[in-house]
């Protein structure tokens, strides 16, 4: 066998299941056999149940094998990386992969994340080059036309946010990328930073040039050491190659950026709390107004956007707003990288146009539960998202559509639970989470969440009279909290109560018997 190009992911999810040892085994086995191997450490293709997913390039087509253990490597070489029990065929023909529309994640898992050449060969920097020839106003029009809305949770139109910063008068403006990614079951930000870091750099540079910001920060959670390392390395390469610095790609625009590591608090994902933390202060929520777009980092106009929002900007500028906008449903335009997690057979990152039903995501794409038991509930949108019962599975994935069903899509995390889940316990967990993570600034959240745990405990002891009290408390938290941590905790609590009332009355029934 002559020279081979083999891909072994260095994504954290693959590393967690021994990808490093697989890479070592591939090199060792190749050496024994005297075969020349070019080992590429790519990001993940997103099919997490198949990790480590090893690929081999044959006649320009990549063939997948997985999940590969270090012990499988010898036999894979014996089989000439062909007919083997772990062979999955051409990677992009695997049904789960093929069903996706990959725009934001087009390069993730495909290229070596730290090869600027590979990035450019796959369309990278085209968007930035185009943006450099446009006026700020034209760039805003492009963003508005694309219909892109914030992927961090609130779904606010990105073009409008940028325009506010662009029109603000100031001697200094900033771009801040929110990589706190605290939502349960979410990993899209991490995967993008580890698998295609230049797309985030390019998106932030376009944002900077558009609004007149010369500096940017990525606020990155400390729990992501691989992403921190990859992003820092990518920034260093981009600077050395003139993508960042005093003259972006030789233009008159200056833009540079750095990574700042967060200390680990869910509330530091909230943009004003994040800005306080970035300034070296305690991560406490600031009252709005002023909006960060007017008075943000160090009191200057600041764009705060999620990693996926910013990482989607290059493809919008490369292919044009209309191309992006033409995917989607209603006011939810483009694609959304959905993270399927929890008790599910086929978990991973599935990027698709808005509009796929929740049921299709859970049953067809996710393949139902990993335990094989019936699906009981699905929590969408992180710890502040509602629980959806099977009767709501026809809800299409879209901002307004989920809102209409008393839920939210948040950062597009979908966490599946089987019929052994105790929804009263999940309601308690939501209140407890809020109590632990509350920044303490406002009373409905700081005190309400503690009272919430106590009230759920009363219900658990069979005191059904506490149910109206829980509803009342949730109303107070919704109406009176300063930010969405206290304000949205009632979503999981009330959806659990509304859709799974039996779990709240079980102990009362037992007590009466
Ligand atoms: C408690 C709380 C936690 C949040 N965590 C995150 C987070 O981890 N990542 C994120 O991008 N947005 C998070 N947000 C939303 C941010 O406040 C903000 O809306 C977002 O970063 C704006 O970017 P976008 O418009 O691109 O979505 C959080 C909000 C709240 C209330
Ligand atoms: S709702 Fe909670 S986290 Fe948000 S400002 Fe109030 S106390 Fe802080």
XYZ file of C-alpha atoms and ligand atoms in Angstrom:
552
model
C 0.000 0.000 0.000
C 1.424 3.460 -0.894
C 0.890 6.800 0.915
C -2.367 7.341 2.789
C -4.170 10.382 4.133
C -5.975 9.490 7.358
C -8.186 11.792 9.416
C -8.478 11.301 13.183
C -10.460 14.069 14.939
C -8.936 16.143 17.708
C -12.329 17.473 18.781
C -12.891 17.189 22.553
C -15.757 14.701 22.070
C -13.456 12.402 20.076
C -10.588 12.880 22.522
C -12.916 11.844 25.337
C -13.259 8.426 23.696
C -9.550 7.876 23.043
C -8.995 9.569 19.676
C -5.460 10.459 20.749
C -4.588 6.808 21.303
C -6.175 5.921 17.966
C -3.996 8.548 16.255
C -0.908 7.129 17.956
C -1.895 3.591 16.950
C -2.357 4.669 13.312
C 1.131 6.197 13.186
C 2.726 3.229 14.976
C 1.046 0.659 12.726
C 1.959 2.603 9.589
C 5.569 2.703 10.734
C 5.678 -1.056 11.336
C 4.302 -1.646 7.842
C 6.496 0.977 6.208
C 3.468 2.875 4.922
C 3.674 6.617 4.522
C 0.732 8.228 6.296
C -0.346 11.868 6.301
C -2.315 12.181 9.535
C -4.797 15.073 9.584
C -6.315 16.028 12.940
C -9.688 17.404 11.889
C -12.710 18.539 13.884
C -15.692 16.248 14.419
C -18.246 15.434 11.713
C -20.808 15.651 14.500
C -21.964 12.009 14.563
C -20.909 11.574 18.145
C -21.976 7.955 18.600
C -19.442 7.041 15.910
C -16.470 8.795 17.530
C -13.618 8.306 17.145
C -14.670 8.437 13.501
C -11.600 7.791 11.390
C -11.616 8.691 7.706
C -9.403 7.659 4.873
C -9.221 9.416 1.532
C -9.462 7.203 -1.533
C -9.667 8.673 -5.038
C -10.731 12.017 -3.595
C -13.578 10.500 -1.526
C -13.460 10.182 2.232
C -14.520 6.867 3.712
C -15.549 6.576 7.351
C -14.812 3.926 9.983
C -16.177 4.079 13.475
C -16.220 3.978 16.362
C -12.557 2.985 16.140
C -10.601 1.838 19.210
C -6.786 1.657 19.248
C -7.143 -2.151 19.115
C -9.022 -1.983 15.798
C -6.233 -0.189 13.969
C -4.140 -3.262 13.117
C -7.109 -5.068 11.574
C -8.087 -1.925 9.641
C -4.635 -1.848 8.059
C -4.942 -5.607 7.386
C -8.199 -4.893 5.561
C -6.450 -2.157 3.596
C -9.010 0.277 5.085
C -11.707 -1.337 2.953
C -13.974 -4.224 3.817
C -14.176 -4.203 7.631
C -16.942 -4.443 10.240
C -16.410 -0.771 11.189
C -16.628 0.477 7.577
C -19.416 3.018 7.130
C -18.894 3.872 3.456
C -18.290 7.358 2.049
C -18.658 9.766 4.995
C -20.898 12.235 3.218
C -23.207 9.430 2.052
C -24.042 8.377 5.634
C -27.753 9.093 5.855
C -27.510 11.094 9.117
C -24.905 13.351 7.540
C -26.494 13.551 4.118
C -29.801 14.833 5.468
C -28.161 18.000 6.756
C -27.696 21.421 5.196
C -24.273 22.444 6.376
C -23.618 26.162 5.967
C -22.163 27.293 9.308
C -20.559 23.869 9.820
C -19.580 23.301 6.178
C -15.868 22.979 6.986
C -16.118 21.425 10.452
C -14.694 17.904 10.399
C -13.578 18.436 6.822
C -10.412 20.492 7.171
C -7.434 20.708 9.475
C -8.740 23.501 11.768
C -5.374 25.264 11.915
C -4.591 25.216 8.201
C -5.358 28.642 6.766
C -4.660 27.166 3.298
C -7.345 24.512 3.791
C -9.691 27.195 5.132
C -9.215 29.321 2.019
C -9.459 26.293 -0.281
C -12.948 25.681 1.186
C -14.289 29.201 0.665
C -12.715 30.868 3.702
C -11.865 34.604 3.612
C -14.036 35.186 0.537
C -16.675 36.821 2.726
C -14.131 39.094 4.400
C -12.636 40.107 1.047
C -16.099 40.973 -0.231
C -16.942 42.880 2.957
C -13.775 44.971 2.635
C -15.139 46.396 -0.595
C -18.502 47.361 0.914
C -19.659 50.343 2.956
C -20.778 49.768 6.535
C -24.361 50.552 5.523
C -24.261 48.003 2.679
C -22.942 45.381 5.079
C -25.814 46.093 7.454
C -28.264 45.693 4.557
C -26.667 42.321 3.788
C -27.004 41.195 7.399
C -30.621 42.348 7.642
C -31.466 40.698 4.316
C -29.984 37.382 5.515
C -32.505 37.310 8.356
C -29.817 36.053 10.774
C -30.998 36.136 14.376
C -28.879 35.624 17.470
C -28.157 31.959 18.082
C -27.263 32.515 21.749
C -30.863 32.324 22.861
C -32.815 35.536 22.434
C -33.061 35.388 18.633
C -32.530 39.131 18.224
C -31.841 40.213 14.593
C -28.061 40.476 14.252
C -28.160 43.207 11.574
C -30.188 45.535 13.823
C -27.788 44.993 16.739
C -24.774 45.758 14.540
C -26.452 48.876 13.141
C -26.979 50.269 16.646
C -23.258 49.881 17.344
C -22.305 51.221 13.916
C -24.361 54.380 14.421
C -23.122 55.004 17.986
C -20.492 57.741 18.224
C -17.398 56.637 20.152
C -13.597 56.698 20.013
C -13.491 52.928 20.573
C -15.917 50.080 19.900
C -15.659 46.345 20.579
C -16.781 42.962 19.289
C -17.348 40.350 21.978
C -17.991 36.717 21.084
C -19.961 34.855 23.708
C -18.430 31.391 24.099
C -19.742 30.725 27.574
C -22.015 27.968 26.191
C -23.639 27.093 29.493
C -26.847 25.479 28.214
C -27.287 21.818 29.049
C -26.843 19.525 26.059
C -25.152 22.147 23.880
C -21.766 21.928 22.211
C -22.097 23.737 18.869
C -19.901 26.684 19.930
C -17.190 24.329 21.111
C -17.316 22.250 17.942
C -17.058 25.323 15.722
C -14.129 26.771 17.668
C -12.293 23.445 17.674
C -13.208 22.475 14.115
C -13.199 25.764 12.174
C -11.739 28.576 14.304
C -10.963 30.819 11.312
C -14.674 31.137 10.553
C -15.196 32.799 13.937
C -12.170 35.049 13.391
C -13.454 35.992 9.940
C -16.972 36.650 11.240
C -15.657 38.845 14.050
C -13.398 40.749 11.644
C -16.363 41.421 9.331
C -18.385 42.612 12.342
C -15.517 44.886 13.430
C -15.097 46.422 9.999
C -18.849 46.913 9.674
C -19.394 48.724 12.987
C -15.987 50.415 13.306
C -14.598 48.230 16.099
C -10.865 47.575 16.078
C -10.725 45.103 18.971
C -12.478 41.875 19.775
C -12.626 39.363 22.600
C -13.784 35.789 22.781
C -15.154 35.107 26.258
C -14.484 31.389 26.427
C -15.462 29.046 29.241
C -12.586 27.454 31.133
C -14.171 24.010 30.727
C -13.131 24.063 27.034
C -9.326 23.707 27.115
C -9.135 22.327 23.559
C -11.176 25.217 22.176
C -9.047 27.734 24.103
C -5.877 26.234 22.671
C -7.205 26.001 19.101
C -8.626 29.540 19.118
C -5.418 31.053 20.500
C -3.353 29.222 17.901
C -5.701 30.261 15.082
C -5.548 33.919 16.180
C -1.753 33.743 16.222
C -1.717 32.291 12.682
C -4.282 34.818 11.419
C -2.195 37.665 12.838
C 1.027 36.319 11.337
C -0.693 36.035 7.943
C -2.177 39.538 7.960
C -5.806 38.496 8.428
C -5.712 40.312 11.762
C -3.715 43.383 12.717
C -3.165 46.970 11.693
C -4.127 46.301 8.075
C -6.666 43.495 7.639
C -5.745 41.646 4.408
C -3.776 44.702 3.317
C -6.753 47.071 3.659
C -7.077 50.353 5.560
C -9.007 48.563 8.308
C -7.449 47.524 11.603
C -8.853 44.681 13.662
C -7.315 42.399 16.264
C -8.644 40.088 18.940
C -7.826 37.786 21.839
C -9.273 35.013 23.990
C -10.317 35.686 27.591
C -11.146 32.682 29.757
C -14.235 32.751 31.994
C -14.186 31.389 35.517
C -17.309 29.250 35.262
C -20.742 30.666 36.082
C -23.892 30.080 34.063
C -24.966 33.689 34.504
C -21.711 34.905 32.908
C -23.251 33.826 29.595
C -25.776 36.645 30.050
C -24.272 39.464 28.069
C -24.065 42.192 30.728
C -22.787 39.789 33.349
C -20.243 38.606 30.784
C -19.093 42.185 30.200
C -18.613 42.704 33.941
C -16.581 39.513 34.113
C -14.541 40.575 31.072
C -13.761 43.824 32.872
C -12.474 41.852 35.843
C -15.542 42.505 37.980
C -17.955 40.076 39.630
C -20.320 38.453 37.135
C -23.481 40.305 38.121
C -26.182 41.285 35.644
C -26.374 44.987 34.727
C -29.750 46.692 34.414
C -30.701 47.568 30.814
C -30.801 50.252 29.415
C -28.157 51.160 28.525
C -27.836 48.341 26.016
C -24.339 46.906 25.496
C -24.653 48.187 21.912
C -24.525 51.711 23.384
C -22.529 51.217 26.603
C -20.892 47.811 26.663
C -17.320 46.721 27.365
C -15.577 49.489 29.368
C -18.619 51.664 28.690
C -18.071 51.647 24.911
C -20.463 50.499 22.157
C -20.091 46.716 21.909
C -21.484 43.983 19.701
C -22.079 40.913 21.855
C -22.917 37.900 19.735
C -22.947 34.160 20.127
C -20.239 32.049 18.435
C -22.699 30.534 15.967
C -24.105 33.956 15.028
C -20.604 35.271 14.293
C -19.416 32.010 12.733
C -22.327 32.192 10.270
C -21.396 35.675 9.019
C -18.640 34.502 6.602
C -20.968 32.193 4.656
C -23.555 34.972 4.404
C -20.976 37.301 2.859
C -19.427 34.554 0.748
C -22.626 33.209 -0.807
C -24.840 36.262 -0.388
C -27.693 37.047 1.976
C -30.329 35.681 -0.393
C -28.711 32.248 -0.499
C -28.825 32.092 3.300
C -32.279 33.624 3.673
C -33.837 31.170 1.240
C -33.521 28.392 3.795
C -35.870 28.363 6.747
C -39.393 28.908 7.937
C -41.343 32.106 8.679
C -39.144 34.587 10.499
C -36.547 31.921 11.293
C -34.230 32.172 8.313
C -31.263 30.053 7.296
C -30.005 26.995 9.100
C -29.683 26.064 12.747
C -27.049 23.729 14.187
C -29.186 21.550 16.447
C -27.492 19.612 19.207
C -29.233 16.316 19.940
C -28.279 15.000 23.359
C -29.433 13.246 26.515
C -30.939 9.764 26.409
C -30.837 9.375 22.635
C -29.458 6.738 20.286
C -27.848 8.975 17.661
C -26.693 12.143 19.392
C -24.651 14.865 17.760
C -24.672 18.070 15.786
C -27.292 18.235 13.053
C -27.360 21.439 11.004
C -30.549 21.904 9.071
C -32.863 24.591 7.741
C -35.407 25.822 10.297
C -38.701 23.981 10.038
C -37.892 20.342 10.865
C -40.389 19.045 13.420
C -39.276 18.189 16.932
C -40.613 14.663 16.444
C -38.470 14.107 13.326
C -35.424 15.305 15.233
C -36.013 12.995 18.175
C -37.471 9.879 16.546
C -36.014 9.784 13.038
C -32.702 11.592 13.372
C -32.031 10.875 17.033
C -33.399 7.328 16.648
C -35.348 7.461 19.927
C -33.836 6.789 23.319
C -30.524 5.043 23.943
C -32.213 2.918 26.595
C -34.846 1.772 24.087
C -37.649 2.927 26.392
C -40.367 5.316 25.154
C -39.530 9.030 24.991
C -41.314 10.875 27.772
C -40.115 14.457 27.391
C -37.682 16.623 25.498
C -36.173 19.772 26.945
C -35.322 22.287 24.252
C -33.238 25.414 24.824
C -31.113 24.568 27.842
C -31.954 24.659 31.543
C -34.411 27.539 31.009
C -36.253 25.748 28.197
C -39.638 24.036 28.386
C -40.228 20.292 28.473
C -42.138 19.103 25.436
C -44.322 15.982 25.654
C -44.871 13.685 22.679
C -48.178 15.451 21.904
C -46.175 18.555 20.887
C -43.764 16.709 18.612
C -45.245 18.231 15.463
C -43.903 21.664 16.501
C -41.579 22.898 13.747
C -38.151 24.117 14.826
C -38.509 27.911 14.683
C -38.407 30.837 17.116
C -42.072 31.829 16.848
C -43.293 28.232 16.561
C -41.657 27.219 19.846
C -42.738 30.435 21.536
C -46.313 29.653 20.483
C -46.095 26.353 22.373
C -44.798 27.964 25.565
C -41.169 27.108 24.850
C -38.019 28.505 23.320
C -35.299 27.172 21.070
C -32.499 28.975 22.923
C -29.126 27.740 21.703
C -30.870 24.781 19.999
C -30.001 22.078 22.498
C -32.441 19.143 22.435
C -32.197 16.878 25.502
C -34.201 13.647 25.421
C -35.633 11.832 28.467
C -37.222 8.385 28.574
C -40.295 7.332 30.570
C -38.289 6.761 33.743
C -37.798 10.547 34.123
C -39.532 12.059 37.143
C -40.818 15.436 35.989
C -41.429 16.676 39.524
C -37.735 15.996 40.104
C -36.894 17.910 36.938
C -38.987 20.887 38.120
C -37.107 20.814 41.414
C -33.819 20.670 39.534
C -34.758 23.780 37.508
C -35.472 25.760 40.699
C -32.332 24.449 42.379
C -30.233 25.343 39.335
C -31.613 28.882 39.418
C -30.949 29.169 43.158
C -27.344 28.030 42.724
C -26.594 30.094 39.613
C -28.537 33.267 40.523
C -26.315 36.353 40.518
C -28.358 37.633 43.441
C -29.165 41.043 42.029
C -32.963 40.799 42.088
C -35.323 39.356 44.703
C -37.739 37.261 42.565
C -34.829 35.137 41.384
C -32.565 35.187 44.459
C -35.297 34.372 46.974
C -37.920 32.970 44.601
C -35.761 30.090 43.425
C -35.024 28.999 47.017
C -38.732 29.172 47.875
C -39.354 27.278 44.617
C -37.249 24.325 45.755
C -39.077 24.282 49.106
C -42.466 24.424 47.399
C -41.637 21.564 45.018
C -40.480 19.564 48.054
C -43.870 20.163 49.703
C -45.595 18.829 46.589
C -43.259 15.824 46.620
C -44.426 15.091 50.156
C -48.024 14.904 48.874
C -49.134 18.474 49.684
C -51.060 19.326 46.490
C -52.195 22.638 48.014
C -48.676 23.854 47.301
C -49.297 23.542 43.523
C -51.151 26.903 43.184
C -48.387 28.461 45.274
C -45.798 27.160 42.813
C -47.798 28.641 39.918
C -48.003 31.994 41.744
C -44.301 31.967 42.463
C -43.536 31.250 38.806
C -45.708 34.212 37.748
C -43.751 36.466 40.118
C -40.423 35.220 38.809
C -41.553 35.679 35.197
C -42.864 39.199 35.760
C -40.326 40.509 38.241
C -36.903 39.093 37.362
C -34.261 41.346 35.882
C -32.896 38.770 33.437
C -33.894 35.502 31.822
C -32.291 33.295 34.479
C -35.004 34.105 36.990
C -37.502 35.078 34.290
C -37.359 31.834 32.313
C -36.862 29.251 35.081
C -40.673 28.971 35.174
C -40.571 27.502 31.634
C -39.214 24.091 32.672
C -41.158 24.170 35.952
C -44.547 25.080 34.509
C -44.189 22.902 31.405
C -43.417 19.922 33.653
C -46.508 20.700 35.733
C -48.722 21.354 32.703
C -47.755 18.343 30.620
C -46.993 15.781 33.329
C -49.507 16.519 36.137
C -49.502 12.885 37.281
C -45.882 13.208 38.405
C -46.958 16.070 40.705
C -49.928 14.243 42.174
C -48.368 10.790 42.568
C -47.410 11.165 46.218
C -50.749 12.730 47.112
C -52.485 9.669 45.617
C -50.181 7.381 47.561
C -50.860 9.333 50.787
C -54.646 9.028 50.248
C -54.474 5.291 49.638
C -28.658 33.316 32.210
C -28.269 33.517 30.780
C -27.237 32.772 30.228
C -26.867 32.972 28.901
N -25.866 32.208 28.389
C -25.458 32.414 27.112
C -24.381 31.667 26.572
O -23.803 30.795 27.230
N -24.022 31.921 25.289
C -24.642 32.872 24.524
O -24.262 33.099 23.386
N -25.673 33.581 25.009
C -26.078 33.387 26.285
N -27.104 34.145 26.791
C -27.702 35.183 25.918
C -26.853 36.467 25.969
O -27.302 37.280 27.039
C -26.989 37.283 24.676
O -28.344 37.435 24.358
C -26.275 36.658 23.490
O -24.926 36.373 23.763
C -26.330 37.624 22.317
O -25.803 37.016 21.169
P -26.734 36.612 19.948
O -27.588 37.796 19.625
O -25.785 36.293 18.856
O -27.538 35.438 20.385
C -27.520 33.943 28.108
C -28.570 34.678 28.667
C -28.947 34.468 29.984
C -30.055 35.270 30.547
S -32.897 37.119 37.434
Fe -31.372 36.147 38.788
S -29.520 36.079 37.575
Fe -30.893 37.563 36.600
S -30.391 39.547 37.512
Fe -31.989 38.683 38.791
S -30.860 37.615 40.414
Fe -29.404 37.967 38.767
